[in-house]
């Protein structure tokens, strides 16, 4: 199972698909990888129909339960035409407490989701203004807090420190701007 943990934390290019949808580790070439605490700023590229396609993103991934009851959660932040997209990868069957998916600071809750998809382990993606609200909260807050019951019925309480996020954000912005990937 250690190999799976390594793969989860490897750059996303290790999980990329080729243009035909086949899994291939060598299709995307990592051009930038910089860790900032638990946050990673990553860029990669590949040829698509004789055109270079580039992408940059911030990623955080955590394995919270090892075999035999494996469980993991991740976040990807990517530039989009209208700002940013934030995608949380949550195990199907995960159930969050009503205030268990949030960003806290020393005074309390800075942001929380009420999205049924996020709270029940379904699709959890934010775009446009809602993504910007999360990014603003990440820059003000101290930590993400996830309190939930995983797909195996085990109580989980994860804290992702936001220390290092500002540096990752600045690096991501610089790298995405250099590749002309930002709409703003």
Tab-separated table of C-alpha atoms in Angstrom:
chain	number	residue	atom	x	y	z
A	1	UNK	CA	0.000	0.000	0.000
A	2	UNK	CA	2.978	2.334	0.413
A	3	UNK	CA	3.246	2.588	-3.368
A	4	UNK	CA	-0.318	3.937	-3.473
A	5	UNK	CA	0.498	6.614	-0.898
A	6	UNK	CA	3.509	7.648	-3.009
A	7	UNK	CA	1.367	7.803	-6.151
A	8	UNK	CA	-1.249	9.934	-4.414
A	9	UNK	CA	1.379	12.489	-3.472
A	10	UNK	CA	3.213	12.390	-6.814
A	11	UNK	CA	2.555	15.155	-9.347
A	12	UNK	CA	-0.797	14.786	-11.105
A	13	UNK	CA	1.038	13.950	-14.340
A	14	UNK	CA	1.563	10.472	-12.918
A	15	UNK	CA	-2.215	9.971	-13.173
A	16	UNK	CA	-2.765	11.785	-16.463
A	17	UNK	CA	-4.566	10.319	-19.415
A	18	UNK	CA	-3.464	10.443	-23.007
A	19	UNK	CA	-5.631	11.991	-25.722
A	20	UNK	CA	-7.489	8.700	-26.192
A	21	UNK	CA	-8.387	8.510	-22.484
A	22	UNK	CA	-5.829	5.824	-21.637
A	23	UNK	CA	-3.918	6.145	-18.377
A	24	UNK	CA	-0.311	7.007	-19.100
A	25	UNK	CA	2.307	8.387	-16.747
A	26	UNK	CA	4.490	9.888	-19.457
A	27	UNK	CA	2.015	12.040	-21.387
A	28	UNK	CA	2.255	15.155	-19.186
A	29	UNK	CA	5.736	16.545	-18.536
A	30	UNK	CA	6.176	18.342	-15.217
A	31	UNK	CA	7.805	21.720	-15.858
A	32	UNK	CA	7.502	23.158	-12.356
A	33	UNK	CA	7.027	21.595	-8.919
A	34	UNK	CA	7.462	23.536	-5.701
A	35	UNK	CA	6.232	22.451	-2.237
A	36	UNK	CA	5.161	25.054	0.346
A	37	UNK	CA	4.409	23.153	3.520
A	38	UNK	CA	1.460	20.882	2.660
A	39	UNK	CA	0.654	22.910	-0.500
A	40	UNK	CA	2.200	22.181	-3.906
A	41	UNK	CA	2.454	24.553	-6.877
A	42	UNK	CA	2.727	22.473	-10.061
A	43	UNK	CA	2.823	23.103	-13.822
A	44	UNK	CA	3.029	20.563	-16.614
A	45	UNK	CA	2.550	20.353	-20.363
A	46	UNK	CA	1.887	18.021	-23.297
A	47	UNK	CA	1.379	18.161	-27.049
A	48	UNK	CA	-2.241	17.997	-28.241
A	49	UNK	CA	-2.797	17.979	-32.013
A	50	UNK	CA	0.603	19.604	-32.633
A	51	UNK	CA	-0.190	22.344	-30.091
A	52	UNK	CA	1.480	22.704	-26.712
A	53	UNK	CA	-1.057	22.547	-23.861
A	54	UNK	CA	0.132	23.864	-20.507
A	55	UNK	CA	-1.543	23.897	-17.109
A	56	UNK	CA	-0.717	25.021	-13.586
A	57	UNK	CA	-2.450	24.194	-10.310
A	58	UNK	CA	-2.157	24.114	-6.549
A	59	UNK	CA	-2.681	20.745	-4.930
A	60	UNK	CA	-3.017	19.276	-1.454
A	61	UNK	CA	-3.620	15.568	-0.950
A	62	UNK	CA	-3.927	13.595	2.278
A	63	UNK	CA	-4.304	9.901	2.927
A	64	UNK	CA	-6.237	9.745	6.196
A	65	UNK	CA	-6.759	6.008	6.430
A	66	UNK	CA	-4.528	3.188	5.241
A	67	UNK	CA	-5.455	-0.305	4.202
A	68	UNK	CA	-7.546	-2.192	4.480
A	69	UNK	CA	-9.946	0.771	4.758
A	70	UNK	CA	-8.135	3.228	2.502
A	71	UNK	CA	-9.354	6.831	2.431
A	72	UNK	CA	-7.952	10.053	0.980
A	73	UNK	CA	-9.005	13.602	0.221
A	74	UNK	CA	-7.519	16.251	-2.069
A	75	UNK	CA	-7.982	19.753	-3.423
A	76	UNK	CA	-6.985	21.169	-6.842
A	77	UNK	CA	-7.028	24.878	-7.638
A	78	UNK	CA	-6.807	25.714	-11.345
A	79	UNK	CA	-7.172	28.866	-13.436
A	80	UNK	CA	-10.346	29.049	-15.537
A	81	UNK	CA	-11.752	31.491	-18.102
A	82	UNK	CA	-13.794	33.289	-15.420
A	83	UNK	CA	-11.334	33.129	-12.515
A	84	UNK	CA	-10.526	29.875	-10.742
A	85	UNK	CA	-11.925	26.423	-10.144
A	86	UNK	CA	-11.537	24.602	-6.842
A	87	UNK	CA	-12.205	20.879	-6.835
A	88	UNK	CA	-12.271	18.764	-3.702
A	89	UNK	CA	-11.765	15.048	-4.184
A	90	UNK	CA	-13.816	13.257	-1.580
A	91	UNK	CA	-14.394	9.537	-1.197
A	92	UNK	CA	-17.933	8.499	-2.224
A	93	UNK	CA	-19.976	7.725	0.874
A	94	UNK	CA	-18.291	10.382	3.014
A	95	UNK	CA	-20.711	12.261	5.288
A	96	UNK	CA	-19.672	15.611	6.799
A	97	UNK	CA	-21.155	17.073	9.956
A	98	UNK	CA	-23.248	20.187	9.155
A	99	UNK	CA	-20.359	22.527	10.040
A	100	UNK	CA	-17.606	19.996	9.349
A	101	UNK	CA	-16.305	21.349	6.020
A	102	UNK	CA	-14.890	24.771	6.747
A	103	UNK	CA	-12.003	27.207	7.068
A	104	UNK	CA	-11.255	28.492	10.572
A	105	UNK	CA	-9.156	31.270	12.041
A	106	UNK	CA	-8.473	32.161	15.664
A	107	UNK	CA	-11.895	33.860	15.930
A	108	UNK	CA	-13.912	30.962	14.501
A	109	UNK	CA	-15.339	30.022	11.125
A	110	UNK	CA	-14.231	32.124	8.128
A	111	UNK	CA	-15.971	29.995	5.460
A	112	UNK	CA	-18.074	26.824	5.321
A	113	UNK	CA	-19.860	24.918	2.618
A	114	UNK	CA	-23.518	24.037	2.599
A	115	UNK	CA	-23.202	22.226	-0.746
A	116	UNK	CA	-25.059	18.910	-0.515
A	117	UNK	CA	-22.594	17.333	-2.958
A	118	UNK	CA	-19.610	18.237	-0.811
A	119	UNK	CA	-21.265	17.217	2.445
A	120	UNK	CA	-22.282	13.796	1.127
A	121	UNK	CA	-19.120	12.796	-0.754
A	122	UNK	CA	-20.402	13.594	-4.232
A	123	UNK	CA	-19.108	16.184	-6.699
A	124	UNK	CA	-17.528	19.134	-4.889
A	125	UNK	CA	-16.407	21.823	-7.332
A	126	UNK	CA	-16.534	25.608	-6.997
A	127	UNK	CA	-16.133	28.102	-9.834
A	128	UNK	CA	-16.356	31.842	-10.379
A	129	UNK	CA	-17.466	33.898	-7.374
A	130	UNK	CA	-17.861	30.875	-5.079
A	131	UNK	CA	-14.266	29.786	-5.820
A	132	UNK	CA	-13.033	33.329	-5.184
A	133	UNK	CA	-14.838	33.367	-1.826
A	134	UNK	CA	-12.919	30.228	-0.817
A	135	UNK	CA	-9.597	31.676	-2.002
A	136	UNK	CA	-10.244	34.852	-0.002
A	137	UNK	CA	-11.030	32.746	3.082
A	138	UNK	CA	-7.891	30.639	2.557
A	139	UNK	CA	-5.782	33.796	2.644
A	140	UNK	CA	-7.477	34.987	5.861
A	141	UNK	CA	-7.909	31.676	7.675
A	142	UNK	CA	-5.552	29.484	9.658
A	143	UNK	CA	-6.718	26.006	8.601
A	144	UNK	CA	-9.223	23.868	6.748
A	145	UNK	CA	-11.222	21.684	9.128
A	146	UNK	CA	-12.930	18.523	7.941
A	147	UNK	CA	-15.063	16.585	10.440
A	148	UNK	CA	-16.794	13.608	8.863
A	149	UNK	CA	-17.620	9.942	8.834
A	150	UNK	CA	-15.701	8.189	6.047
A	151	UNK	CA	-17.143	5.623	3.664
A	152	UNK	CA	-16.215	2.875	6.149
A	153	UNK	CA	-18.135	4.526	8.992
A	154	UNK	CA	-15.003	5.738	10.819
A	155	UNK	CA	-15.079	9.193	12.426
A	156	UNK	CA	-12.408	11.470	10.921
A	157	UNK	CA	-11.179	14.929	11.910
A	158	UNK	CA	-8.636	16.453	9.487
A	159	UNK	CA	-6.925	19.806	9.777
A	160	UNK	CA	-5.015	21.250	6.815
A	161	UNK	CA	-2.890	24.190	7.952
A	162	UNK	CA	-3.028	27.188	5.638
A	163	UNK	CA	0.524	28.193	6.574
A	164	UNK	CA	2.427	28.162	3.303
A	165	UNK	CA	-0.655	28.690	1.170
A	166	UNK	CA	0.157	32.357	0.456
A	167	UNK	CA	3.619	31.395	-0.820
A	168	UNK	CA	2.126	28.573	-2.927
A	169	UNK	CA	-0.510	30.981	-4.258
A	170	UNK	CA	2.129	33.561	-5.229
A	171	UNK	CA	4.265	30.919	-6.933
A	172	UNK	CA	1.232	29.480	-8.748
A	173	UNK	CA	0.244	32.979	-9.939
A	174	UNK	CA	3.776	33.704	-11.182
A	175	UNK	CA	4.031	30.371	-13.007
A	176	UNK	CA	0.527	30.579	-14.535
A	177	UNK	CA	1.116	34.185	-15.627
A	178	UNK	CA	4.430	33.221	-17.280
A	179	UNK	CA	2.487	30.613	-19.307
A	180	UNK	CA	-0.369	33.043	-20.091
A	181	UNK	CA	-2.902	30.837	-18.264
A	182	UNK	CA	-4.628	33.514	-16.163
A	183	UNK	CA	-7.750	35.300	-17.333
A	184	UNK	CA	-7.217	38.197	-14.929
